[in-house]
mmCIF file of C-alpha atoms and ligand atoms in Angstrom:
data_model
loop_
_atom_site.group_PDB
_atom_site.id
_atom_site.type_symbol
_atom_site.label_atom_id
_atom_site.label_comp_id
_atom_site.label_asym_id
_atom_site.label_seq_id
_atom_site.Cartn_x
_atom_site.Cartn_y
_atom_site.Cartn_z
ATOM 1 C CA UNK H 1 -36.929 34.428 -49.270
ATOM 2 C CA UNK H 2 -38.130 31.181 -47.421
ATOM 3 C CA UNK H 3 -36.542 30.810 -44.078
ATOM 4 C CA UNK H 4 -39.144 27.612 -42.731
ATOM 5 C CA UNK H 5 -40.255 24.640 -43.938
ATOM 6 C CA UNK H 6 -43.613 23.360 -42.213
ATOM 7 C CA UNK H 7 -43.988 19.689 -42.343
ATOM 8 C CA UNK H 8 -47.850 17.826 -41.892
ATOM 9 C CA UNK H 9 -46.796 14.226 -39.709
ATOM 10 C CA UNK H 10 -49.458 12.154 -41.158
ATOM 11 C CA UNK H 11 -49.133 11.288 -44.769
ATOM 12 C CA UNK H 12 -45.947 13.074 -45.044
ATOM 13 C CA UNK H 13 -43.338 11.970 -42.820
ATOM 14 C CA UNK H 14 -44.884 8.563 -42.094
ATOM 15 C CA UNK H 15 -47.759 6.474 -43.212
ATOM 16 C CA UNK H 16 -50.435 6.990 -40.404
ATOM 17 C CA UNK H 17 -52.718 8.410 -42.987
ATOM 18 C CA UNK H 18 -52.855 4.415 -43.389
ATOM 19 C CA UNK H 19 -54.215 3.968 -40.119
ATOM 20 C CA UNK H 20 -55.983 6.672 -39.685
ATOM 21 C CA UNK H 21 -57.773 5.426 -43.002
ATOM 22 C CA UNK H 22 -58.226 1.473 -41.664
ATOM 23 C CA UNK H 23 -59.740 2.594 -37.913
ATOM 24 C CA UNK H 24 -62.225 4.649 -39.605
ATOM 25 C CA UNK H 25 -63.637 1.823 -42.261
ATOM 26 C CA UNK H 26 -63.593 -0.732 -39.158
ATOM 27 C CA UNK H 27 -66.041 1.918 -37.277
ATOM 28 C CA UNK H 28 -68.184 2.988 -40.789
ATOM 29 C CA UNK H 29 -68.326 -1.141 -41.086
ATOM 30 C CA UNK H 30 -69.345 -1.396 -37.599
ATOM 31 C CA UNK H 31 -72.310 1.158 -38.609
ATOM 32 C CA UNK H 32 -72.964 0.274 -41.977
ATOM 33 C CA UNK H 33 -71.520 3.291 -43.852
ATOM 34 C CA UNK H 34 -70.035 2.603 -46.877
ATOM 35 C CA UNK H 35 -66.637 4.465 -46.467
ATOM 36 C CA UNK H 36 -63.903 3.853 -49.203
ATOM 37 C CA UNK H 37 -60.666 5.651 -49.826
ATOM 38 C CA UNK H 38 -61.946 8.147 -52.249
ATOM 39 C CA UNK H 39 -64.414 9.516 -49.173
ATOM 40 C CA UNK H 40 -61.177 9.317 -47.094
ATOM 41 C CA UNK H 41 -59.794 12.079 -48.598
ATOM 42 C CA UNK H 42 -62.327 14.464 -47.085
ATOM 43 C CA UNK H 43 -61.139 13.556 -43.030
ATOM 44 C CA UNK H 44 -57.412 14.037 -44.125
ATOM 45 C CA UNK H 45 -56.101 17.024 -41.749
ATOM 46 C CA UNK H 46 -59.175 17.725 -40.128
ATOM 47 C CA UNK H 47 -59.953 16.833 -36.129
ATOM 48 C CA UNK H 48 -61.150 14.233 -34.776
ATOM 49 C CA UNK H 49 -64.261 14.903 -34.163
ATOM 50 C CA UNK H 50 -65.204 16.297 -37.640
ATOM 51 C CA UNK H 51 -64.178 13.529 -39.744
ATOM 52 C CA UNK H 52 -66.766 11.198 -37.294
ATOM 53 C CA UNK H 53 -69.523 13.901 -38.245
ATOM 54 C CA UNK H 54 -68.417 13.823 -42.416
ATOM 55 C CA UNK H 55 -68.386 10.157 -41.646
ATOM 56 C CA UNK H 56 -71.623 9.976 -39.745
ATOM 57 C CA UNK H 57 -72.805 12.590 -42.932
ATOM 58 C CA UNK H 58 -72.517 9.941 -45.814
ATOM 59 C CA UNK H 59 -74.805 7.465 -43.955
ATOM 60 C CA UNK H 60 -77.082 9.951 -43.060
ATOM 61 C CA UNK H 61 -76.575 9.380 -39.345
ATOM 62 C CA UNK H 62 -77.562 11.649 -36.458
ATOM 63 C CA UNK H 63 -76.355 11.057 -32.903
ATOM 64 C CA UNK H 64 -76.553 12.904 -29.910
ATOM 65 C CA UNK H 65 -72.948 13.985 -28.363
ATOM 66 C CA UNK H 66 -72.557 11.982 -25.735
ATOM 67 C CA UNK H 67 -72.849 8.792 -28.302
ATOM 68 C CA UNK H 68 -70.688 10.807 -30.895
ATOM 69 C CA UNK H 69 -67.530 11.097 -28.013
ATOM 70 C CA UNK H 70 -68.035 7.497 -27.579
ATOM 71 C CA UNK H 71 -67.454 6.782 -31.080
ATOM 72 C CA UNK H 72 -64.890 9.251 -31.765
ATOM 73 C CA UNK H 73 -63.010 7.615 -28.881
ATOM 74 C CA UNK H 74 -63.819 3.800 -30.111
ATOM 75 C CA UNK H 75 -62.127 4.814 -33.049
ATOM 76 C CA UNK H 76 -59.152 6.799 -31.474
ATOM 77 C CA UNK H 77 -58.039 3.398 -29.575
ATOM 78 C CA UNK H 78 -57.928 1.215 -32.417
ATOM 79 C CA UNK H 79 -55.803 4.139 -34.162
ATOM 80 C CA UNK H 80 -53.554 3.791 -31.077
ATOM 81 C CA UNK H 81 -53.104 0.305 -31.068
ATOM 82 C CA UNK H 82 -51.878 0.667 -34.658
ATOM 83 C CA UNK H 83 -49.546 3.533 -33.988
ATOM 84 C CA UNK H 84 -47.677 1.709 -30.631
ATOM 85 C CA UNK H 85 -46.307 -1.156 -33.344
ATOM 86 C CA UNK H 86 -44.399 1.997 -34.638
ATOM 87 C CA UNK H 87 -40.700 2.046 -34.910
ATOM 88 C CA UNK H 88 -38.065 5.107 -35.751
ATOM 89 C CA UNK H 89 -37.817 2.549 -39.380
ATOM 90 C CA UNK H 90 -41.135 3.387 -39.962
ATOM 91 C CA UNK H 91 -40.567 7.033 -41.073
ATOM 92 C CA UNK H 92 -40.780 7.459 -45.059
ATOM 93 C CA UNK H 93 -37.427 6.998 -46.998
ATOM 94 C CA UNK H 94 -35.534 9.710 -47.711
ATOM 95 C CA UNK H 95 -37.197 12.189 -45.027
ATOM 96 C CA UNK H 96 -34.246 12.161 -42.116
ATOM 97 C CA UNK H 97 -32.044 13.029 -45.138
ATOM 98 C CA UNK H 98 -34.428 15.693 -46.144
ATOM 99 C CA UNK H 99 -34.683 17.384 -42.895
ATOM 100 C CA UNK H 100 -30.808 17.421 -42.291
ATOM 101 C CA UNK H 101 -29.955 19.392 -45.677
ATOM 102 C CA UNK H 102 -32.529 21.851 -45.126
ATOM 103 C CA UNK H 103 -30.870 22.175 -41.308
ATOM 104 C CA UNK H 104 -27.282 22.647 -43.413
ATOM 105 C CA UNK H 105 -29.371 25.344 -45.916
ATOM 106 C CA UNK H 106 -30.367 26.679 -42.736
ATOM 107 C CA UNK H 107 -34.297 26.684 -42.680
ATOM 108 C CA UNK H 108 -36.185 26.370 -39.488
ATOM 109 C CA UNK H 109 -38.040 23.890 -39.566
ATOM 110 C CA UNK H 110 -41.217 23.115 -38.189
ATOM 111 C CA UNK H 111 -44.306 20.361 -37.731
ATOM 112 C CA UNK H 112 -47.789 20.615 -37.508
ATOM 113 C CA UNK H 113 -50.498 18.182 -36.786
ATOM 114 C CA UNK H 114 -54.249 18.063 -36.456
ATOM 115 C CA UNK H 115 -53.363 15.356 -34.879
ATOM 116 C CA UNK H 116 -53.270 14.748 -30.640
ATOM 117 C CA UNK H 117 -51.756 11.728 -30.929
ATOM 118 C CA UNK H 118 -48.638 13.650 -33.034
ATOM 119 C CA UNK H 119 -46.751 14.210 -30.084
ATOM 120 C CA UNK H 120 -46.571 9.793 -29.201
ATOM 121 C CA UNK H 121 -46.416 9.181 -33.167
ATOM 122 C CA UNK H 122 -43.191 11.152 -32.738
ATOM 123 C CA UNK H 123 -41.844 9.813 -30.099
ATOM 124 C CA UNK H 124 -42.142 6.490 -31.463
ATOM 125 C CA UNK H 125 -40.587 7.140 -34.678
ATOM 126 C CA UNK H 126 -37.248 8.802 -32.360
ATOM 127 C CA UNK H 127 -37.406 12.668 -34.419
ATOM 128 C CA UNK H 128 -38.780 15.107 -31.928
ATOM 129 C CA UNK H 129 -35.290 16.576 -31.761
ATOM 130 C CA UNK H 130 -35.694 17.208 -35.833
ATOM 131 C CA UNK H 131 -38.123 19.775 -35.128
ATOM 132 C CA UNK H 132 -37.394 23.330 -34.425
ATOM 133 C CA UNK H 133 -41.601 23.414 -32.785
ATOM 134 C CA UNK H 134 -44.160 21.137 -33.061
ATOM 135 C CA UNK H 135 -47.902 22.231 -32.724
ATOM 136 C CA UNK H 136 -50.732 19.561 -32.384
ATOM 137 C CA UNK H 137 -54.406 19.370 -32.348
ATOM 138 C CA UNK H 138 -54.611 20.261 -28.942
ATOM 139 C CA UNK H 139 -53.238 23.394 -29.551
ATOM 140 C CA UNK H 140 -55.821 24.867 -31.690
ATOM 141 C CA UNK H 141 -59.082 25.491 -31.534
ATOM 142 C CA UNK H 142 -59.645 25.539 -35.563
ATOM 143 C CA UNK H 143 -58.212 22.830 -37.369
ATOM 144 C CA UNK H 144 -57.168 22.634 -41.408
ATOM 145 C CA UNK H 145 -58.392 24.002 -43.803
ATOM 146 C CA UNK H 146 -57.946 27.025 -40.701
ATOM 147 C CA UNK H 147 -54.758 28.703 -40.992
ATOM 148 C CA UNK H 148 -54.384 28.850 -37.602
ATOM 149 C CA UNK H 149 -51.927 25.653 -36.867
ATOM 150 C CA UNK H 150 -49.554 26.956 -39.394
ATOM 151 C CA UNK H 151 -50.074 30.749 -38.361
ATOM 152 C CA UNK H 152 -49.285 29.517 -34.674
ATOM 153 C CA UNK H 153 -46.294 27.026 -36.159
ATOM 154 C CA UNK H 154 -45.068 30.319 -37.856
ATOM 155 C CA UNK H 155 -45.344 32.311 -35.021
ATOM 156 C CA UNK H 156 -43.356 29.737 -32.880
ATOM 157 C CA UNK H 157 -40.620 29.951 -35.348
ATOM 158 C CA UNK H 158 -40.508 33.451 -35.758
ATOM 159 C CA UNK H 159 -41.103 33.261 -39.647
ATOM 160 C CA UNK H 160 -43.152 35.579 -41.589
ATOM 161 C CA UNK H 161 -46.198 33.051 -42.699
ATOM 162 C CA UNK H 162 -44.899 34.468 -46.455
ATOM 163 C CA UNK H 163 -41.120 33.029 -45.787
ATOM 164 C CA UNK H 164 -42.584 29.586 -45.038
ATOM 165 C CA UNK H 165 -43.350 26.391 -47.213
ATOM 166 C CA UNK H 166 -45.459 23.658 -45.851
ATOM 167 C CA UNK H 167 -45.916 19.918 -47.162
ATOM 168 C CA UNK H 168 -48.922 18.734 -46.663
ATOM 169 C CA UNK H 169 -50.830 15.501 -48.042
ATOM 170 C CA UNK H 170 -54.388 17.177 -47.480
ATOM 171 C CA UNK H 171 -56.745 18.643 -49.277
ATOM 172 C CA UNK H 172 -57.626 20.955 -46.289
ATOM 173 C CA UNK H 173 -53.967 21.372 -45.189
ATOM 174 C CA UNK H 174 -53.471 22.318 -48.580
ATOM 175 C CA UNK H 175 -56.161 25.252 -48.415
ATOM 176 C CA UNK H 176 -54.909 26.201 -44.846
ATOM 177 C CA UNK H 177 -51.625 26.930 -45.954
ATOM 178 C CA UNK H 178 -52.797 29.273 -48.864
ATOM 179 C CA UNK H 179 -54.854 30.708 -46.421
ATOM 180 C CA UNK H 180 -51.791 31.392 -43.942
ATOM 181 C CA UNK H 181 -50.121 32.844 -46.942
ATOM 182 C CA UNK H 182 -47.675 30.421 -47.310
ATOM 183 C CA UNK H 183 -45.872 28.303 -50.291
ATOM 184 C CA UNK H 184 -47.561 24.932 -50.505
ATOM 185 C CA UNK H 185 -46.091 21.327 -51.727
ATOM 186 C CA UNK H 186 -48.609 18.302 -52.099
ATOM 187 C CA UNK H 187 -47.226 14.917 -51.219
ATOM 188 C CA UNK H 188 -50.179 12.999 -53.185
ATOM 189 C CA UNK H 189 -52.430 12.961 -56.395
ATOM 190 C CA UNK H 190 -52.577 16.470 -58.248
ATOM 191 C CA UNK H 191 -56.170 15.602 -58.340
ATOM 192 C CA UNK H 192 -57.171 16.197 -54.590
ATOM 193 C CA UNK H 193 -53.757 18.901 -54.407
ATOM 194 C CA UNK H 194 -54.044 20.807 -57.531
ATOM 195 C CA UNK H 195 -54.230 24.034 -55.504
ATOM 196 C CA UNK H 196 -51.177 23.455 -53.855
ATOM 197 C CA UNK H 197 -47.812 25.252 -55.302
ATOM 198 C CA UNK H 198 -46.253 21.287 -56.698
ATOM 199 C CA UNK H 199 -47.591 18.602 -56.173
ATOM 200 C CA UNK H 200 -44.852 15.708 -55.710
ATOM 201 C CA UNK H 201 -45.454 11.808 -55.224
ATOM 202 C CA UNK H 202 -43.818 11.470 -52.316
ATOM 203 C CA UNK H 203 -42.095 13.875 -49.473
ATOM 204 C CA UNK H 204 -38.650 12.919 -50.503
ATOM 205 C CA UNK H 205 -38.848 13.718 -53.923
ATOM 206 C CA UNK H 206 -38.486 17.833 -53.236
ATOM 207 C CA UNK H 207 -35.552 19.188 -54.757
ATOM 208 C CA UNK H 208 -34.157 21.974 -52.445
ATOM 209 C CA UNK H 209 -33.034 24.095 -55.173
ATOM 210 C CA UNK H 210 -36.522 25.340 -55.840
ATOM 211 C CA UNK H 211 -36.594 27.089 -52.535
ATOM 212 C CA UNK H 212 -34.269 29.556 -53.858
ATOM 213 C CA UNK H 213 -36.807 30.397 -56.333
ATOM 214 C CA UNK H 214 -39.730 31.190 -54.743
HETATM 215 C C1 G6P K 1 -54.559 14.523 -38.904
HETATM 216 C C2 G6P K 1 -55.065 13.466 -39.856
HETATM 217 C C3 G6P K 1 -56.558 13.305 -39.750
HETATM 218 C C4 G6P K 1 -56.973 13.105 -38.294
HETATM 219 C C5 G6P K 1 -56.525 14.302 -37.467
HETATM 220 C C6 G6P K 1 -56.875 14.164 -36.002
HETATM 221 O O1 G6P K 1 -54.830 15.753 -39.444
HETATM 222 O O2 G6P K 1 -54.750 13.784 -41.191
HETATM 223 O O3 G6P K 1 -56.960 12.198 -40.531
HETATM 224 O O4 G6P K 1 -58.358 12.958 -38.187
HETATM 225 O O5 G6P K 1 -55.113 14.427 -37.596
HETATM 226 O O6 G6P K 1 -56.121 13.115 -35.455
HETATM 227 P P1 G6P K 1 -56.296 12.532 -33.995
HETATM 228 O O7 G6P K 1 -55.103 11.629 -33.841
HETATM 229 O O8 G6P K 1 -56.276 13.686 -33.034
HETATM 230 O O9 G6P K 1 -57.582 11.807 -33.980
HETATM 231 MG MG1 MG K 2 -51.618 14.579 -43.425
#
């Protein structure tokens, strides 16, 4: 029986997947990569720090760390400045009414982010108090396609991983959440989430009945 519902932040509940997408092609312009959306998919839900070194990977670029951090952070402050213009509007349609019938049906429910900026994005957007827990990227140590965020997000919920169902837009969060043993809805194209349980277009268009079948 599924008790929790584990929500990713970006790509799911609002669209910083966008901006996460636009700092990185103004940094793989900067070098000379070319970086489209297609490669994109491969930095979804993982840190930081290892979408620079995928990035870095398809121009064939090798940097010591201390240049790598500086980059890494270069990129992190334009993805800032495109997060403050955020406003509680900015949150996909349909996802506050989501969240409050699964809170009628009863389901914990959780979020969890790669992300270390997740805890400002959701500030800004006004839905902390949506969230039963909410684990970022600083603290893990492995990130997606790991298990560990939504093992820990489980843990903090005091759900079986089994009794949980996580929506996630990434390929990796996709294959972290099998690996946790949990249910798995992709918001996205069944082409980069066929291994998820569904695959839906967008976050809102979940129909809660299906919860009482798996
Ligand atoms: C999420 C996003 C990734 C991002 C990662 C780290 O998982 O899907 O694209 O790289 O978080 O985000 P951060 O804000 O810590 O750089
Ligand atoms: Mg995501």
């Amino acid at each position: 029986m599924i008790k929790a519902i584990i929500f990713d932040l970006d790509g799911v509940i609002v669209d910083t997947a966008r901006f996460h997408f636009l700092a990185w092609k103004k940094l793989a312009q900067e070098m000379g990569i070319p970086f489209n959306e297609h490669d994109n998919e491969r930095l979804k839900g993982v840190s930081r720090m290892q979408s620079l070194d995928i990035l870095l990977g398809l121009g064939k670029v090798k940097l010591a760390k201390d240049r790598r951090e500086a980059l890494a952070t270069r990129k992190n402050e334009w993805f800032v400045d495109y997060v403050e213009s955020m406003k509680p509007g900015d949150v996909y349609r349909g996802v506050p009414e989501l969240i409050v019938a699964l809170k009628k049906g009863k389901y914990k429910i959780g979020l969890a982010s790669s992300s270390k900026n997740a805890p400002r994005v959701v500030q800004l957007l006004g839905i902390e108090k949506k969230f039963d827990t909410i684990v970022d990227g600083s603290m893990i140590i492995d990130t997606k396609p790991d298990p560990e965020i939504f093992l820990l997000t489980a843990q903090r919920l005091n759900v079986d991983p089994s009794a949980c169902v996580v929506f996630e837009d990434a390929e990796a969060g996709v294959e972290a959440a099998k690996r946790a043993g949990m249910k798995c809805v992709g918001v996205g194209s069944a082409v980069q989430l066929g291994k998820a349980d569904l695959v839906i277009a967008k976050t809102a268009d979940f129909q809660l009945e299906l919860l009482n079948k798996w």
